[in-house]
């Protein structure tokens, strides 16, 4: 089965994250078993990106969400390696500035969407406004509760205007997060990554799982699907995401543009 269909959340599906195994690796036992398939998929992805860039009829927006240490940065580094950087924009969503907070919550997301021909990657996204904001009650419930519909409408508008939207929840277990946080403490080359908030937020694990379940249930739509990606094993996460990207880009049935001039009349002087 294509991994693309295996991990998609169907619209209105009831999602219980504890029923989705973060360590799942499909038919593979170890990393080296996936090498050939990943290499082939990666090559296809680079070719499809070139086509996306040349044709410039669509944009692709990739949204990455998950708990701290779930591998958003690693996914961007690995899955996108070798990509034509001229056609790729990565945007990280941090705690909103006062300027951003004085606008509607979608303002900063809308400003950051990719132009046609580009792949845009959101490292966190407007979904934080129904995740961290909900868990910590940063706005009243009646405000965040309206946002699921607002997000669906916003994403629909993007899709109707030529942007393909794919959303990946990188699903790690609480134990795996502990191991990754510990390695951020023990490995000096990872100290720069650790923040007190990572430890603080871990205490709200169950609240986050609940908030994610609502997101996955309410905001996986026909036009902008969510995928629950088993992410305890980085190599499997990379394989699954690359395959989703390739399958989605293939469906666009893109073509290199016809020349705008009569090629037969062109002569290159010596
Ligand atoms: P990091 O991804 O590790 O750089 O951390 C970014 C931090 O910004 C995370 O703790 C997010 O929860 C936080 N953040 C992102 N968007 C929002 C938002 N809309 N409201 C509050 N905090 C946010
Ligand atoms: Mg962090």
Coordinates of C-alpha atoms and ligand atoms in Angstrom, one line a residue:
X1 CA 0.0 0.0 0.0
X2 CA 1.2 3.5 -0.8
X3 CA 2.3 5.2 2.4
X4 CA 0.4 8.2 1.1
X5 CA -3.0 6.5 1.6
X6 CA -1.9 4.6 4.7
X7 CA -1.4 7.6 6.9
X8 CA -3.9 10.1 5.6
X9 CA -6.7 11.1 8.0
X10 CA -10.0 10.9 6.2
X11 CA -12.3 13.9 6.8
X12 CA -14.3 13.6 10.0
X13 CA -12.5 10.4 11.0
X14 CA -12.4 10.0 14.8
X15 CA -8.7 10.2 15.7
X16 CA -7.3 8.5 18.8
X17 CA -3.6 9.0 18.8
X18 CA -2.9 6.2 21.2
X19 CA -4.1 3.9 18.4
X20 CA -1.4 5.1 16.1
X21 CA 1.9 3.5 16.8
X22 CA 4.8 6.1 16.6
X23 CA 7.3 3.3 16.1
X24 CA 5.5 1.8 13.2
X25 CA 7.9 1.1 10.3
X26 CA 5.6 -0.7 7.9
X27 CA 7.2 -3.6 6.1
X28 CA 10.7 -2.4 7.0
X29 CA 12.9 -3.6 9.9
X30 CA 15.8 -1.2 9.6
X31 CA 17.0 1.8 7.8
X32 CA 19.1 0.0 5.3
X33 CA 16.0 -1.8 4.0
X34 CA 14.5 1.5 2.9
X35 CA 17.6 2.9 1.2
X36 CA 16.8 1.9 -2.4
X37 CA 13.2 3.0 -2.2
X38 CA 14.1 6.3 -0.5
X39 CA 16.8 7.1 -3.1
X40 CA 14.4 6.5 -6.0
X41 CA 11.7 8.6 -4.3
X42 CA 14.1 11.4 -3.5
X43 CA 15.3 11.6 -7.1
X44 CA 11.7 11.7 -8.3
X45 CA 11.0 14.5 -5.8
X46 CA 13.8 16.6 -7.1
X47 CA 12.6 16.1 -10.7
X48 CA 9.1 17.0 -9.7
X49 CA 10.3 20.1 -7.9
X50 CA 12.1 21.2 -11.0
X51 CA 8.9 20.8 -13.0
X52 CA 6.9 22.7 -10.4
X53 CA 9.4 25.5 -10.6
X54 CA 9.5 25.5 -14.4
X55 CA 5.7 25.3 -14.9
X56 CA 4.9 27.8 -12.1
X57 CA 1.2 26.9 -12.1
X58 CA 1.0 25.6 -8.6
X59 CA 2.6 26.2 -5.2
X60 CA 3.1 23.5 -2.6
X61 CA 2.6 24.3 1.0
X62 CA 3.9 21.7 3.5
X63 CA 2.9 22.1 7.1
X64 CA 5.0 20.3 9.8
X65 CA 3.6 20.0 13.3
X66 CA 4.4 17.9 16.3
X67 CA 5.7 17.9 19.9
X68 CA 9.1 19.3 20.7
X69 CA 11.9 17.1 19.3
X70 CA 9.5 15.4 16.9
X71 CA 11.9 16.0 14.0
X72 CA 10.5 19.0 12.1
X73 CA 14.0 20.4 11.5
X74 CA 15.4 17.0 10.6
X75 CA 12.7 16.4 8.2
X76 CA 13.4 19.7 6.4
X77 CA 17.1 19.0 6.3
X78 CA 16.8 15.4 5.0
X79 CA 13.7 15.3 2.9
X80 CA 14.5 18.6 1.2
X81 CA 18.2 17.9 0.7
X82 CA 19.4 18.7 -2.8
X83 CA 16.4 20.7 -3.6
X84 CA 16.7 23.8 -5.8
X85 CA 16.8 26.3 -3.0
X86 CA 15.6 29.1 -5.3
X87 CA 12.2 27.5 -5.3
X88 CA 11.9 26.6 -1.6
X89 CA 11.0 28.8 1.3
X90 CA 11.1 27.7 4.9
X91 CA 9.2 29.7 7.5
X92 CA 9.4 29.0 11.3
X93 CA 6.5 30.1 13.4
X94 CA 7.6 31.3 16.8
X95 CA 5.8 33.1 19.7
X96 CA 3.9 35.8 17.8
X97 CA 5.3 39.4 18.0
X98 CA 3.1 42.2 19.3
X99 CA 2.7 43.3 15.7
X100 CA 1.4 39.8 14.7
X101 CA -0.8 39.6 17.8
X102 CA -2.5 42.8 16.8
X103 CA -3.8 41.2 13.7
X104 CA -6.0 38.1 13.1
X105 CA -4.1 34.9 13.7
X106 CA -4.0 33.9 10.0
X107 CA -2.3 37.2 8.9
X108 CA 1.2 35.9 9.4
X109 CA 0.5 32.6 7.8
X110 CA -1.1 34.2 4.8
X111 CA 1.9 36.5 4.4
X112 CA 4.2 33.5 4.3
X113 CA 2.5 31.2 1.8
X114 CA 4.6 30.2 -1.2
X115 CA 4.3 31.8 -4.6
X116 CA 3.5 29.7 -7.6
X117 CA 6.4 27.5 -8.6
X118 CA 7.6 27.3 -5.0
X119 CA 7.5 24.8 -2.2
X120 CA 6.8 26.5 1.1
X121 CA 7.5 24.7 4.4
X122 CA 5.9 25.9 7.6
X123 CA 7.9 24.7 10.6
X124 CA 4.9 25.0 13.0
X125 CA 2.1 27.1 11.6
X126 CA -1.3 28.7 12.1
X127 CA -2.2 25.4 13.9
X128 CA -0.3 26.7 17.0
X129 CA -3.3 28.9 17.4
X130 CA -5.4 25.9 18.3
X131 CA -2.6 24.0 20.0
X132 CA -0.3 25.9 22.4
X133 CA -3.0 28.6 22.5
X134 CA -5.7 26.1 23.5
X135 CA -3.5 24.2 26.0
X136 CA -2.5 27.4 27.8
X137 CA -5.7 29.3 27.3
X138 CA -3.9 32.2 25.7
X139 CA -7.2 33.4 24.3
X140 CA -10.8 32.5 25.5
X141 CA -12.3 29.3 24.4
X142 CA -14.9 31.0 22.3
X143 CA -12.1 32.6 20.3
X144 CA -10.0 29.5 19.6
X145 CA -13.1 27.3 19.1
X146 CA -14.0 29.2 16.0
X147 CA -10.6 28.8 14.5
X148 CA -10.9 25.3 13.1
X149 CA -13.6 26.4 10.7
X150 CA -11.6 29.6 9.9
X151 CA -8.5 27.5 9.2
X152 CA -10.5 25.1 6.9
X153 CA -11.9 28.1 5.0
X154 CA -8.5 29.8 4.7
X155 CA -6.9 26.6 3.4
X156 CA -9.7 26.1 0.9
X157 CA -9.2 29.5 -0.4
X158 CA -5.4 28.7 -0.9
X159 CA -6.2 25.5 -2.7
X160 CA -8.8 27.2 -5.0
X161 CA -6.1 29.6 -5.9
X162 CA -3.5 27.0 -7.0
X163 CA -1.7 26.0 -3.7
X164 CA -1.5 22.4 -2.8
X165 CA -1.6 22.0 1.0
X166 CA -0.2 19.0 2.8
X167 CA 0.0 18.7 6.6
X168 CA 2.2 16.3 8.5
X169 CA 1.8 15.5 12.2
X170 CA 5.1 13.9 13.2
X171 CA 4.0 11.4 15.8
X172 CA 6.6 10.5 18.4
X173 CA 6.0 8.7 21.8
X174 CA 6.5 10.3 25.1
X175 CA 9.4 7.9 25.8
X176 CA 11.1 8.9 22.5
X177 CA 10.8 12.5 23.4
X178 CA 12.4 11.8 26.8
X179 CA 15.3 10.1 25.0
X180 CA 15.7 13.0 22.6
X181 CA 15.6 15.6 25.3
X182 CA 18.2 13.7 27.3
X183 CA 20.5 13.6 24.3
X184 CA 20.1 17.4 24.0
X185 CA 21.4 17.6 27.5
X186 CA 24.2 15.1 27.2
X187 CA 25.5 16.0 23.8
X188 CA 27.2 19.4 23.8
X189 CA 26.5 19.9 20.0
X190 CA 22.8 19.8 20.8
X191 CA 22.8 22.2 23.7
X192 CA 21.8 25.1 21.5
X193 CA 18.6 23.2 20.7
X194 CA 17.3 22.8 24.2
X195 CA 15.0 25.3 25.8
X196 CA 13.3 25.3 29.2
X197 CA 10.0 25.5 27.5
X198 CA 10.7 22.0 26.0
X199 CA 10.7 20.5 29.5
X200 CA 7.8 22.7 30.6
X201 CA 5.6 21.8 27.7
X202 CA 6.3 18.0 28.2
X203 CA 4.2 18.2 31.4
X204 CA 1.2 19.1 29.2
X205 CA 1.7 16.0 27.0
X206 CA -1.9 14.7 27.4
X207 CA -3.4 18.1 26.8
X208 CA -1.4 18.4 23.6
X209 CA -2.5 15.0 22.4
X210 CA -6.1 16.0 23.0
X211 CA -5.6 19.3 21.1
X212 CA -3.9 17.5 18.3
X213 CA -6.7 14.9 18.1
X214 CA -9.2 17.8 17.6
X215 CA -7.1 19.4 14.9
X216 CA -6.7 16.1 13.0
X217 CA -10.4 15.4 13.3
X218 CA -11.7 18.8 12.3
X219 CA -9.1 20.0 9.9
X220 CA -8.3 17.0 7.7
X221 CA -10.3 18.0 4.6
X222 CA -10.6 16.8 1.1
X223 CA -8.7 19.8 0.0
X224 CA -6.0 19.9 2.6
X225 CA -5.4 16.5 4.3
X226 CA -3.5 15.7 7.5
X227 CA -1.2 12.8 7.7
X228 CA -0.2 11.1 10.9
X229 CA 3.4 10.1 10.3
X230 CA 5.0 7.5 12.7
X231 CA 8.1 9.5 13.6
X232 CA 10.0 7.5 16.3
X233 CA 12.3 6.2 13.5
X234 CA 13.7 9.1 11.6
X235 CA 14.4 7.0 8.5
X236 CA 10.8 5.8 8.3
X237 CA 9.5 9.3 8.8
X238 CA 11.6 10.6 5.9
X239 CA 10.5 7.8 3.7
X240 CA 6.8 8.2 4.4
X241 CA 6.9 12.0 3.9
X242 CA 8.9 11.8 0.7
X243 CA 6.4 9.3 -0.7
X244 CA 3.5 11.6 0.2
X245 CA 5.2 14.5 -1.5
X246 CA 6.0 12.5 -4.7
X247 CA 2.5 11.0 -5.0
X248 CA 0.9 14.4 -4.5
X249 CA 3.2 16.2 -7.0
X250 CA 2.7 13.4 -9.6
X251 CA -1.1 13.9 -9.5
X252 CA -0.6 17.5 -10.6
X253 CA 0.3 16.2 -14.1
X254 CA 2.7 19.0 -14.7
X255 CA 4.3 19.7 -18.0
X256 CA 7.4 21.7 -19.0
X257 CA 6.1 24.9 -20.6
X258 CA 6.2 25.2 -24.4
X259 CA 8.8 27.6 -25.8
X260 CA 7.5 31.1 -26.1
X261 CA 9.5 31.5 -29.3
X262 CA 9.9 29.5 -32.5
X263 CA 12.8 27.2 -31.6
X264 CA 13.3 26.1 -35.2
X265 CA 14.3 29.6 -36.2
X266 CA 17.0 29.9 -33.5
X267 CA 20.6 29.8 -34.6
X268 CA 23.5 30.2 -32.2
X269 CA 26.3 32.1 -33.9
X270 CA 29.8 30.7 -33.7
Ligands
LIG1 P1 10.6 26.2 18.3 O1 9.8 25.6 17.2 O2 11.3 25.2 19.1 O3 11.6 27.2 17.7 O4 9.7 26.9 19.3 C1 8.8 27.9 18.9 C2 7.8 28.2 20.0 O5 6.9 29.1 19.6 C3 7.0 27.0 20.5 O6 7.1 26.8 21.9 C4 5.6 27.3 20.0 O7 4.6 26.7 20.8 C5 5.6 28.8 20.1 N1 4.6 29.4 19.2 C6 4.4 29.2 17.9 N2 3.3 29.8 17.5 C7 2.7 30.3 18.6 C8 1.5 31.0 18.8 N3 0.6 31.3 17.8 N4 1.2 31.4 20.1 C9 2.0 31.1 21.1 N5 3.2 30.4 20.9 C10 3.5 30.0 19.7
LIG2 MG1 12.2 23.9 20.3

